[in-house]
């Protein structure tokens, strides 16, 4: 493996009851890049993410992260190694405040992960860092707001803050702008660009405007296999990509 690739998969495949959802995917994510996985619905993008984060074990193939073989690693090991995922559906606690959500993600720094019975006072030392992260994603005004009262775009920004709280080397973002209006899409796009200055990002994204604005490299999946990859200009001009998205050659 080249030293400048933080994540490499080799022949990654996943079968479900005889159906091949991911078929011989060899992927190389360069350290420091924003790399997108795109493709039509059912192309296998989320299944690839599930394999990377060990929701599923691969049927065949191998995975290397940061120079280490993670093919049979456990989900918690992956997270501790610095590969952290945000989900397509917002995964924050709705009846906690924004600050409390970020603070929960920071708890592992104290060695109190999952110790919800600990005194709130013992978590106060995390407030300063939690506020820094909220400020980074533009939510400092909402620190005391319960999440269920926040607009959808702000919930997604909060999820990025909770992901950053785990100090990832590689952030996996699953449809970060899904369901957003134009203003929120622009805000999240700028946020991803900012946080990617000091880490690698691998993202699944349907919005090709976001992909073209952000991504250094793009891998196109179709029916579980890699169709092509390259820069946005290269893949967007490929007639096979146009056919995959539009159902016909353009």
mmCIF file of N, CA, C and O in Angstrom, residues 97-200:
data_model
loop_
_atom_site.group_PDB
_atom_site.id
_atom_site.type_symbol
_atom_site.label_atom_id
_atom_site.label_comp_id
_atom_site.label_asym_id
_atom_site.label_seq_id
_atom_site.Cartn_x
_atom_site.Cartn_y
_atom_site.Cartn_z
ATOM 1 N N UNK A 97 -29.747 18.833 24.924
ATOM 2 C CA UNK A 97 -29.325 20.056 24.245
ATOM 3 C C UNK A 97 -28.179 19.757 23.284
ATOM 4 O O UNK A 97 -27.548 18.690 23.345
ATOM 5 N N UNK A 98 -27.909 20.721 22.428
ATOM 6 C CA UNK A 98 -26.783 20.579 21.496
ATOM 7 C C UNK A 98 -25.478 20.372 22.259
ATOM 8 O O UNK A 98 -24.665 19.501 21.921
ATOM 9 N N UNK A 99 -25.284 21.163 23.318
ATOM 10 C CA UNK A 99 -24.064 21.028 24.130
ATOM 11 C C UNK A 99 -23.971 19.639 24.755
ATOM 12 O O UNK A 99 -22.907 19.008 24.734
ATOM 13 N N UNK A 100 -25.073 19.141 25.285
ATOM 14 C CA UNK A 100 -25.062 17.827 25.923
ATOM 15 C C UNK A 100 -24.747 16.724 24.919
ATOM 16 O O UNK A 100 -24.040 15.766 25.240
ATOM 17 N N UNK A 101 -25.252 16.847 23.699
ATOM 18 C CA UNK A 101 -24.961 15.858 22.661
ATOM 19 C C UNK A 101 -23.470 15.793 22.361
ATOM 20 O O UNK A 101 -22.889 14.712 22.278
ATOM 21 N N UNK A 102 -22.845 16.946 22.210
ATOM 22 C CA UNK A 102 -21.412 16.968 21.912
ATOM 23 C C UNK A 102 -20.629 16.456 23.113
ATOM 24 O O UNK A 102 -19.653 15.706 22.968
ATOM 25 N N UNK A 103 -21.083 16.802 24.302
ATOM 26 C CA UNK A 103 -20.383 16.381 25.515
ATOM 27 C C UNK A 103 -20.405 14.859 25.666
ATOM 28 O O UNK A 103 -19.410 14.253 26.096
ATOM 29 N N UNK A 104 -21.519 14.223 25.313
ATOM 30 C CA UNK A 104 -21.580 12.761 25.363
ATOM 31 C C UNK A 104 -20.508 12.160 24.446
ATOM 32 O O UNK A 104 -19.826 11.194 24.798
ATOM 33 N N UNK A 105 -20.356 12.750 23.254
ATOM 34 C CA UNK A 105 -19.344 12.233 22.328
ATOM 35 C C UNK A 105 -17.929 12.449 22.837
ATOM 36 O O UNK A 105 -17.012 11.704 22.487
ATOM 37 N N UNK A 106 -17.755 13.475 23.671
ATOM 38 C CA UNK A 106 -16.432 13.754 24.224
ATOM 39 C C UNK A 106 -16.099 12.912 25.451
ATOM 40 O O UNK A 106 -14.954 12.904 25.899
ATOM 41 N N UNK A 107 -17.085 12.191 25.973
ATOM 42 C CA UNK A 107 -16.880 11.503 27.251
ATOM 43 C C UNK A 107 -15.717 10.524 27.230
ATOM 44 O O UNK A 107 -15.076 10.307 28.257
ATOM 45 N N UNK A 108 -15.444 9.942 26.090
ATOM 46 C CA UNK A 108 -14.370 8.942 26.074
ATOM 47 C C UNK A 108 -13.024 9.555 26.446
ATOM 48 O O UNK A 108 -12.120 8.854 26.892
ATOM 49 N N UNK A 109 -12.887 10.887 26.295
ATOM 50 C CA UNK A 109 -11.641 11.529 26.704
ATOM 51 C C UNK A 109 -11.439 11.427 28.215
ATOM 52 O O UNK A 109 -10.314 11.445 28.709
ATOM 53 N N UNK A 110 -12.562 11.343 28.938
ATOM 54 C CA UNK A 110 -12.485 11.199 30.395
ATOM 55 C C UNK A 110 -12.436 9.747 30.821
ATOM 56 O O UNK A 110 -12.276 9.456 31.999
ATOM 57 N N UNK A 111 -12.618 8.838 29.872
ATOM 58 C CA UNK A 111 -12.733 7.429 30.221
ATOM 59 C C UNK A 111 -14.060 7.104 30.856
ATOM 60 O O UNK A 111 -14.191 6.135 31.602
ATOM 61 N N UNK A 112 -15.092 7.925 30.577
ATOM 62 C CA UNK A 112 -16.409 7.698 31.181
ATOM 63 C C UNK A 112 -17.443 7.355 30.123
ATOM 64 O O UNK A 112 -18.627 7.573 30.325
ATOM 65 N N UNK A 113 -17.031 6.818 28.996
ATOM 66 C CA UNK A 113 -17.976 6.457 27.957
ATOM 67 C C UNK A 113 -19.055 5.542 28.517
ATOM 68 O O UNK A 113 -18.770 4.582 29.227
ATOM 69 N N UNK A 114 -20.300 5.882 28.186
ATOM 70 C CA UNK A 114 -21.491 5.118 28.572
ATOM 71 C C UNK A 114 -21.790 5.178 30.064
ATOM 72 O O UNK A 114 -22.697 4.499 30.529
ATOM 73 N N UNK A 115 -21.058 5.997 30.818
ATOM 74 C CA UNK A 115 -21.330 6.112 32.249
ATOM 75 C C UNK A 115 -22.351 7.237 32.464
ATOM 76 O O UNK A 115 -22.053 8.273 33.043
ATOM 77 N N UNK A 116 -23.576 6.991 32.036
ATOM 78 C CA UNK A 116 -24.583 8.043 32.080
ATOM 79 C C UNK A 116 -25.014 8.363 33.507
ATOM 80 O O UNK A 116 -25.690 9.347 33.743
ATOM 81 N N UNK A 117 -24.648 7.488 34.456
ATOM 82 C CA UNK A 117 -25.031 7.735 35.839
ATOM 83 C C UNK A 117 -24.042 8.644 36.569
ATOM 84 O O UNK A 117 -24.268 9.026 37.697
ATOM 85 N N UNK A 118 -22.935 8.984 35.898
ATOM 86 C CA UNK A 118 -21.949 9.852 36.548
ATOM 87 C C UNK A 118 -22.553 11.238 36.812
ATOM 88 O O UNK A 118 -23.426 11.706 36.083
ATOM 89 N N UNK A 119 -22.051 11.899 37.820
ATOM 90 C CA UNK A 119 -22.483 13.244 38.146
ATOM 91 C C UNK A 119 -22.262 14.179 36.962
ATOM 92 O O UNK A 119 -21.230 14.116 36.289
ATOM 93 N N UNK A 120 -23.242 15.036 36.726
ATOM 94 C CA UNK A 120 -23.094 15.999 35.635
ATOM 95 C C UNK A 120 -21.878 16.891 35.864
ATOM 96 O O UNK A 120 -21.227 17.320 34.913
ATOM 97 N N UNK A 121 -21.556 17.135 37.124
ATOM 98 C CA UNK A 121 -20.405 17.977 37.436
ATOM 99 C C UNK A 121 -19.118 17.391 36.860
ATOM 100 O O UNK A 121 -18.221 18.109 36.426
ATOM 101 N N UNK A 122 -19.039 16.047 36.815
ATOM 102 C CA UNK A 122 -17.819 15.412 36.308
ATOM 103 C C UNK A 122 -17.643 15.633 34.811
ATOM 104 O O UNK A 122 -16.561 15.406 34.272
ATOM 105 N N UNK A 123 -18.718 16.039 34.139
ATOM 106 C CA UNK A 123 -18.641 16.267 32.694
ATOM 107 C C UNK A 123 -18.417 17.736 32.344
ATOM 108 O O UNK A 123 -18.177 18.067 31.189
ATOM 109 N N UNK A 124 -18.487 18.611 33.336
ATOM 110 C CA UNK A 124 -18.379 20.047 33.065
ATOM 111 C C UNK A 124 -17.040 20.413 32.433
ATOM 112 O O UNK A 124 -16.931 21.381 31.689
ATOM 113 N N UNK A 125 -16.004 19.615 32.732
ATOM 114 C CA UNK A 125 -14.684 19.922 32.172
ATOM 115 C C UNK A 125 -14.687 19.810 30.651
ATOM 116 O O UNK A 125 -13.790 20.321 29.989
ATOM 117 N N UNK A 126 -15.702 19.149 30.108
ATOM 118 C CA UNK A 126 -15.779 18.987 28.652
ATOM 119 C C UNK A 126 -16.516 20.139 27.970
ATOM 120 O O UNK A 126 -16.539 20.218 26.751
ATOM 121 N N UNK A 127 -17.129 21.026 28.767
ATOM 122 C CA UNK A 127 -17.959 22.067 28.171
ATOM 123 C C UNK A 127 -17.179 22.994 27.242
ATOM 124 O O UNK A 127 -17.683 23.398 26.188
ATOM 125 N N UNK A 128 -15.952 23.331 27.630
ATOM 126 C CA UNK A 128 -15.174 24.269 26.814
ATOM 127 C C UNK A 128 -14.897 23.684 25.433
ATOM 128 O O UNK A 128 -15.091 24.363 24.420
ATOM 129 N N UNK A 129 -14.477 22.414 25.390
ATOM 130 C CA UNK A 129 -14.224 21.775 24.093
ATOM 131 C C UNK A 129 -15.525 21.596 23.314
ATOM 132 O O UNK A 129 -15.555 21.780 22.092
ATOM 133 N N UNK A 130 -16.600 21.266 24.011
ATOM 134 C CA UNK A 130 -17.887 21.118 23.337
ATOM 135 C C UNK A 130 -18.312 22.435 22.693
ATOM 136 O O UNK A 130 -18.805 22.459 21.559
ATOM 137 N N UNK A 131 -18.097 23.545 23.384
ATOM 138 C CA UNK A 131 -18.437 24.850 22.819
ATOM 139 C C UNK A 131 -17.552 25.180 21.621
ATOM 140 O O UNK A 131 -18.015 25.779 20.642
ATOM 141 N N UNK A 132 -16.280 24.788 21.685
ATOM 142 C CA UNK A 132 -15.397 25.002 20.535
ATOM 143 C C UNK A 132 -15.933 24.275 19.296
ATOM 144 O O UNK A 132 -15.932 24.822 18.187
ATOM 145 N N UNK A 133 -16.394 23.049 19.501
ATOM 146 C CA UNK A 133 -16.908 22.270 18.379
ATOM 147 C C UNK A 133 -18.227 22.847 17.874
ATOM 148 O O UNK A 133 -18.457 22.906 16.653
ATOM 149 N N UNK A 134 -19.077 23.289 18.770
ATOM 150 C CA UNK A 134 -20.323 23.923 18.335
ATOM 151 C C UNK A 134 -20.040 25.200 17.554
ATOM 152 O O UNK A 134 -20.706 25.496 16.550
ATOM 153 N N UNK A 135 -19.043 25.954 18.000
ATOM 154 C CA UNK A 135 -18.662 27.171 17.277
ATOM 155 C C UNK A 135 -18.123 26.830 15.897
ATOM 156 O O UNK A 135 -18.425 27.517 14.903
ATOM 157 N N UNK A 136 -17.360 25.746 15.809
ATOM 158 C CA UNK A 136 -16.795 25.329 14.525
ATOM 159 C C UNK A 136 -17.889 25.054 13.495
ATOM 160 O O UNK A 136 -17.715 25.331 12.301
ATOM 161 N N UNK A 137 -19.024 24.515 13.954
ATOM 162 C CA UNK A 137 -20.097 24.180 13.010
ATOM 163 C C UNK A 137 -21.204 25.240 12.996
ATOM 164 O O UNK A 137 -22.273 25.028 12.428
ATOM 165 N N UNK A 138 -20.939 26.378 13.645
ATOM 166 C CA UNK A 138 -21.876 27.498 13.589
ATOM 167 C C UNK A 138 -23.093 27.346 14.482
ATOM 168 O O UNK A 138 -24.138 27.953 14.223
ATOM 169 N N UNK A 139 -22.984 26.572 15.557
ATOM 170 C CA UNK A 139 -24.142 26.309 16.417
ATOM 171 C C UNK A 139 -23.967 26.840 17.830
ATOM 172 O O UNK A 139 -24.713 26.453 18.736
ATOM 173 N N UNK A 140 -23.016 27.741 18.044
ATOM 174 C CA UNK A 140 -22.763 28.191 19.410
ATOM 175 C C UNK A 140 -24.013 28.834 20.036
ATOM 176 O O UNK A 140 -24.239 28.739 21.238
ATOM 177 N N UNK A 141 -24.860 29.481 19.215
ATOM 178 C CA UNK A 141 -26.088 30.111 19.736
ATOM 179 C C UNK A 141 -27.112 29.087 20.187
ATOM 180 O O UNK A 141 -28.074 29.430 20.889
ATOM 181 N N UNK A 142 -26.941 27.842 19.774
ATOM 182 C CA UNK A 142 -27.930 26.798 20.058
ATOM 183 C C UNK A 142 -27.434 25.810 21.114
ATOM 184 O O UNK A 142 -28.023 24.739 21.279
ATOM 185 N N UNK A 143 -26.393 26.180 21.845
ATOM 186 C CA UNK A 143 -25.798 25.259 22.829
ATOM 187 C C UNK A 143 -26.845 24.756 23.820
ATOM 188 O O UNK A 143 -26.843 23.581 24.191
ATOM 189 N N UNK A 144 -27.745 25.621 24.254
ATOM 190 C CA UNK A 144 -28.739 25.243 25.253
ATOM 191 C C UNK A 144 -30.070 24.818 24.678
ATOM 192 O O UNK A 144 -31.024 24.580 25.430
ATOM 193 N N UNK A 145 -30.148 24.690 23.368
ATOM 194 C CA UNK A 145 -31.401 24.308 22.709
ATOM 195 C C UNK A 145 -31.516 22.795 22.601
ATOM 196 O O UNK A 145 -30.562 22.121 22.205
ATOM 197 N N UNK A 146 -32.675 22.263 22.964
ATOM 198 C CA UNK A 146 -32.892 20.837 22.782
ATOM 199 C C UNK A 146 -32.988 20.523 21.292
ATOM 200 O O UNK A 146 -33.569 21.290 20.516
ATOM 201 N N UNK A 147 -32.433 19.401 20.907
ATOM 202 C CA UNK A 147 -32.252 19.090 19.495
ATOM 203 C C UNK A 147 -33.582 19.014 18.751
ATOM 204 O O UNK A 147 -33.679 19.437 17.585
ATOM 205 N N UNK A 148 -34.630 18.515 19.404
ATOM 206 C CA UNK A 148 -35.916 18.388 18.706
ATOM 207 C C UNK A 148 -36.490 19.745 18.307
ATOM 208 O O UNK A 148 -37.382 19.818 17.456
ATOM 209 N N UNK A 149 -35.967 20.824 18.881
ATOM 210 C CA UNK A 149 -36.437 22.167 18.540
ATOM 211 C C UNK A 149 -35.610 22.799 17.418
ATOM 212 O O UNK A 149 -35.923 23.899 16.965
ATOM 213 N N UNK A 150 -34.581 22.115 16.944
ATOM 214 C CA UNK A 150 -33.674 22.668 15.940
ATOM 215 C C UNK A 150 -34.113 22.280 14.536
ATOM 216 O O UNK A 150 -34.678 21.205 14.313
ATOM 217 N N UNK A 151 -33.820 23.163 13.576
ATOM 218 C CA UNK A 151 -34.115 22.887 12.173
ATOM 219 C C UNK A 151 -33.254 21.718 11.677
ATOM 220 O O UNK A 151 -32.182 21.442 12.226
ATOM 221 N N UNK A 152 -33.731 21.061 10.630
ATOM 222 C CA UNK A 152 -33.073 19.850 10.129
ATOM 223 C C UNK A 152 -31.606 20.092 9.779
ATOM 224 O O UNK A 152 -30.728 19.311 10.139
ATOM 225 N N UNK A 153 -31.320 21.176 9.069
ATOM 226 C CA UNK A 153 -29.943 21.448 8.672
ATOM 227 C C UNK A 153 -29.025 21.629 9.862
ATOM 228 O O UNK A 153 -27.858 21.214 9.832
ATOM 229 N N UNK A 154 -29.565 22.231 10.930
ATOM 230 C CA UNK A 154 -28.753 22.415 12.140
ATOM 231 C C UNK A 154 -28.527 21.084 12.852
ATOM 232 O O UNK A 154 -27.469 20.866 13.441
ATOM 233 N N UNK A 155 -29.501 20.190 12.789
ATOM 234 C CA UNK A 155 -29.292 18.862 13.363
ATOM 235 C C UNK A 155 -28.154 18.135 12.647
ATOM 236 O O UNK A 155 -27.337 17.456 13.271
ATOM 237 N N UNK A 156 -28.089 18.276 11.328
ATOM 238 C CA UNK A 156 -27.009 17.621 10.585
ATOM 239 C C UNK A 156 -25.663 18.248 10.912
ATOM 240 O O UNK A 156 -24.641 17.561 10.992
ATOM 241 N N UNK A 157 -25.643 19.573 11.091
ATOM 242 C CA UNK A 157 -24.407 20.233 11.511
ATOM 243 C C UNK A 157 -23.987 19.742 12.898
ATOM 244 O O UNK A 157 -22.798 19.519 13.161
ATOM 245 N N UNK A 158 -24.965 19.552 13.783
ATOM 246 C CA UNK A 158 -24.672 19.030 15.127
ATOM 247 C C UNK A 158 -24.090 17.630 15.027
ATOM 248 O O UNK A 158 -23.149 17.281 15.754
ATOM 249 N N UNK A 159 -24.621 16.827 14.116
ATOM 250 C CA UNK A 159 -24.078 15.475 13.973
ATOM 251 C C UNK A 159 -22.619 15.512 13.523
ATOM 252 O O UNK A 159 -21.807 14.696 13.961
ATOM 253 N N UNK A 160 -22.282 16.470 12.668
ATOM 254 C CA UNK A 160 -20.874 16.608 12.276
ATOM 255 C C UNK A 160 -20.038 17.006 13.490
ATOM 256 O O UNK A 160 -18.924 16.511 13.685
ATOM 257 N N UNK A 161 -20.579 17.859 14.347
ATOM 258 C CA UNK A 161 -19.854 18.239 15.569
ATOM 259 C C UNK A 161 -19.635 17.035 16.470
ATOM 260 O O UNK A 161 -18.543 16.849 17.037
ATOM 261 N N UNK A 162 -20.649 16.173 16.619
ATOM 262 C CA UNK A 162 -20.482 14.999 17.476
ATOM 263 C C UNK A 162 -19.499 14.006 16.848
ATOM 264 O O UNK A 162 -18.788 13.295 17.561
ATOM 265 N N UNK A 163 -19.458 13.977 15.525
ATOM 266 C CA UNK A 163 -18.468 13.131 14.852
ATOM 267 C C UNK A 163 -17.065 13.677 15.077
ATOM 268 O O UNK A 163 -16.129 12.931 15.389
ATOM 269 N N UNK A 164 -16.908 14.992 14.954
ATOM 270 C CA UNK A 164 -15.607 15.623 15.188
ATOM 271 C C UNK A 164 -15.145 15.433 16.634
ATOM 272 O O UNK A 164 -13.937 15.378 16.895
ATOM 273 N N UNK A 165 -16.095 15.321 17.558
ATOM 274 C CA UNK A 165 -15.743 15.137 18.964
ATOM 275 C C UNK A 165 -14.961 13.851 19.191
ATOM 276 O O UNK A 165 -14.227 13.732 20.168
ATOM 277 N N UNK A 166 -15.114 12.909 18.265
ATOM 278 C CA UNK A 166 -14.390 11.646 18.396
ATOM 279 C C UNK A 166 -13.019 11.697 17.720
ATOM 280 O O UNK A 166 -12.350 10.676 17.584
ATOM 281 N N UNK A 167 -12.628 12.896 17.291
ATOM 282 C CA UNK A 167 -11.293 13.167 16.747
ATOM 283 C C UNK A 167 -10.921 12.211 15.608
ATOM 284 O O UNK A 167 -9.891 11.528 15.661
ATOM 285 N N UNK A 168 -11.744 12.165 14.554
ATOM 286 C CA UNK A 168 -11.474 11.205 13.482
ATOM 287 C C UNK A 168 -10.310 11.613 12.592
ATOM 288 O O UNK A 168 -10.088 12.793 12.335
ATOM 289 N N UNK A 169 -9.570 10.619 12.121
ATOM 290 C CA UNK A 169 -8.627 10.829 11.020
ATOM 291 C C UNK A 169 -9.350 10.738 9.694
ATOM 292 O O UNK A 169 -9.010 11.424 8.732
ATOM 293 N N UNK A 170 -10.351 9.840 9.650
ATOM 294 C CA UNK A 170 -11.154 9.626 8.451
ATOM 295 C C UNK A 170 -12.621 9.732 8.826
ATOM 296 O O UNK A 170 -13.120 8.951 9.636
ATOM 297 N N UNK A 171 -13.321 10.723 8.250
ATOM 298 C CA UNK A 171 -14.751 10.890 8.468
ATOM 299 C C UNK A 171 -15.506 10.261 7.314
ATOM 300 O O UNK A 171 -15.239 10.570 6.148
ATOM 301 N N UNK A 172 -16.454 9.399 7.642
ATOM 302 C CA UNK A 172 -17.343 8.820 6.645
ATOM 303 C C UNK A 172 -18.693 9.531 6.767
ATOM 304 O O UNK A 172 -19.365 9.404 7.788
ATOM 305 N N UNK A 173 -19.064 10.269 5.747
ATOM 306 C CA UNK A 173 -20.302 11.046 5.767
ATOM 307 C C UNK A 173 -21.294 10.407 4.804
ATOM 308 O O UNK A 173 -21.049 10.336 3.602
ATOM 309 N N UNK A 174 -22.431 9.952 5.345
ATOM 310 C CA UNK A 174 -23.445 9.264 4.554
ATOM 311 C C UNK A 174 -24.570 10.242 4.230
ATOM 312 O O UNK A 174 -25.382 10.576 5.088
ATOM 313 N N UNK A 175 -24.596 10.714 2.984
ATOM 314 C CA UNK A 175 -25.618 11.651 2.495
ATOM 315 C C UNK A 175 -25.744 12.876 3.415
ATOM 316 O O UNK A 175 -26.818 13.164 3.951
ATOM 317 N N UNK A 176 -24.671 13.637 3.613
ATOM 318 C CA UNK A 176 -24.724 14.740 4.590
ATOM 319 C C UNK A 176 -25.698 15.854 4.229
ATOM 320 O O UNK A 176 -26.121 16.598 5.117
ATOM 321 N N UNK A 177 -26.091 15.998 2.951
ATOM 322 C CA UNK A 177 -27.008 17.087 2.585
ATOM 323 C C UNK A 177 -28.391 16.579 2.199
ATOM 324 O O UNK A 177 -29.211 17.344 1.684
ATOM 325 N N UNK A 178 -28.682 15.312 2.451
ATOM 326 C CA UNK A 178 -29.970 14.756 2.052
ATOM 327 C C UNK A 178 -31.132 15.506 2.697
ATOM 328 O O UNK A 178 -31.140 15.784 3.891
ATOM 329 N N UNK A 179 -32.131 15.847 1.906
ATOM 330 C CA UNK A 179 -33.346 16.468 2.411
ATOM 331 C C UNK A 179 -33.223 17.931 2.767
ATOM 332 O O UNK A 179 -34.140 18.506 3.356
ATOM 333 N N UNK A 180 -32.129 18.575 2.385
ATOM 334 C CA UNK A 180 -31.896 19.972 2.756
ATOM 335 C C UNK A 180 -32.294 20.932 1.637
ATOM 336 O O UNK A 180 -32.195 20.610 0.460
ATOM 337 N N UNK A 181 -32.708 22.128 2.058
ATOM 338 C CA UNK A 181 -32.899 23.210 1.116
ATOM 339 C C UNK A 181 -31.566 23.806 0.701
ATOM 340 O O UNK A 181 -30.518 23.482 1.275
ATOM 341 N N UNK A 182 -31.613 24.686 -0.282
ATOM 342 C CA UNK A 182 -30.380 25.214 -0.875
ATOM 343 C C UNK A 182 -29.479 25.899 0.140
ATOM 344 O O UNK A 182 -28.262 25.717 0.140
ATOM 345 N N UNK A 183 -30.079 26.675 1.048
ATOM 346 C CA UNK A 183 -29.265 27.422 2.027
ATOM 347 C C UNK A 183 -28.535 26.470 2.968
ATOM 348 O O UNK A 183 -27.345 26.637 3.247
ATOM 349 N N UNK A 184 -29.241 25.433 3.437
ATOM 350 C CA UNK A 184 -28.604 24.462 4.318
ATOM 351 C C UNK A 184 -27.532 23.661 3.584
ATOM 352 O O UNK A 184 -26.480 23.347 4.156
ATOM 353 N N UNK A 185 -27.804 23.305 2.311
ATOM 354 C CA UNK A 185 -26.801 22.583 1.515
ATOM 355 C C UNK A 185 -25.520 23.386 1.425
ATOM 356 O O UNK A 185 -24.414 22.868 1.613
ATOM 357 N N UNK A 186 -25.659 24.687 1.173
ATOM 358 C CA UNK A 186 -24.480 25.549 1.066
ATOM 359 C C UNK A 186 -23.723 25.611 2.395
ATOM 360 O O UNK A 186 -22.484 25.541 2.423
ATOM 361 N N UNK A 187 -24.473 25.700 3.486
ATOM 362 C CA UNK A 187 -23.851 25.784 4.809
ATOM 363 C C UNK A 187 -23.076 24.496 5.128
ATOM 364 O O UNK A 187 -21.927 24.538 5.596
ATOM 365 N N UNK A 188 -23.686 23.350 4.857
ATOM 366 C CA UNK A 188 -23.032 22.069 5.157
ATOM 367 C C UNK A 188 -21.846 21.838 4.223
ATOM 368 O O UNK A 188 -20.800 21.299 4.634
ATOM 369 N N UNK A 189 -21.972 22.263 2.971
ATOM 370 C CA UNK A 189 -20.858 22.145 2.032
ATOM 371 C C UNK A 189 -19.641 22.908 2.539
ATOM 372 O O UNK A 189 -18.508 22.388 2.540
ATOM 373 N N UNK A 190 -19.865 24.137 2.987
ATOM 374 C CA UNK A 190 -18.763 24.940 3.514
ATOM 375 C C UNK A 190 -18.193 24.323 4.790
ATOM 376 O O UNK A 190 -16.980 24.346 5.026
ATOM 377 N N UNK A 191 -19.063 23.744 5.609
ATOM 378 C CA UNK A 191 -18.616 23.109 6.843
ATOM 379 C C UNK A 191 -17.730 21.901 6.539
ATOM 380 O O UNK A 191 -16.670 21.721 7.152
ATOM 381 N N UNK A 192 -18.142 21.076 5.577
ATOM 382 C CA UNK A 192 -17.327 19.913 5.212
ATOM 383 C C UNK A 192 -15.975 20.361 4.678
ATOM 384 O O UNK A 192 -14.929 19.792 5.018
ATOM 385 N N UNK A 193 -15.972 21.393 3.856
ATOM 386 C CA UNK A 193 -14.706 21.909 3.322
ATOM 387 C C UNK A 193 -13.786 22.351 4.452
ATOM 388 O O UNK A 193 -12.575 22.104 4.424
ATOM 389 N N UNK A 194 -14.351 22.981 5.470
ATOM 390 C CA UNK A 194 -13.548 23.485 6.576
ATOM 391 C C UNK A 194 -12.974 22.334 7.410
ATOM 392 O O UNK A 194 -11.777 22.307 7.713
ATOM 393 N N UNK A 195 -13.827 21.364 7.771
ATOM 394 C CA UNK A 195 -13.338 20.291 8.640
ATOM 395 C C UNK A 195 -12.378 19.366 7.897
ATOM 396 O O UNK A 195 -11.540 18.698 8.518
ATOM 397 N N UNK A 196 -12.471 19.336 6.565
ATOM 398 C CA UNK A 196 -11.581 18.470 5.779
ATOM 399 C C UNK A 196 -10.171 19.029 5.657
ATOM 400 O O UNK A 196 -9.279 18.335 5.149
ATOM 401 N N UNK A 197 -9.946 20.243 6.135
ATOM 402 C CA UNK A 197 -8.602 20.811 6.052
ATOM 403 C C UNK A 197 -7.602 20.030 6.905
ATOM 404 O O UNK A 197 -6.406 20.056 6.630
ATOM 405 N N UNK A 198 -8.098 19.327 7.926
ATOM 406 C CA UNK A 198 -7.186 18.629 8.824
ATOM 407 C C UNK A 198 -7.492 17.139 8.938
ATOM 408 O O UNK A 198 -7.002 16.477 9.854
ATOM 409 N N UNK A 199 -8.305 16.606 8.001
ATOM 410 C CA UNK A 199 -8.624 15.179 8.037
ATOM 411 C C UNK A 199 -9.108 14.732 6.663
ATOM 412 O O UNK A 199 -9.365 15.545 5.794
ATOM 413 N N UNK A 200 -9.205 13.425 6.496
ATOM 414 C CA UNK A 200 -9.680 12.845 5.253
ATOM 415 C C UNK A 200 -11.187 12.617 5.353
ATOM 416 O O UNK A 200 -11.699 12.269 6.417
#
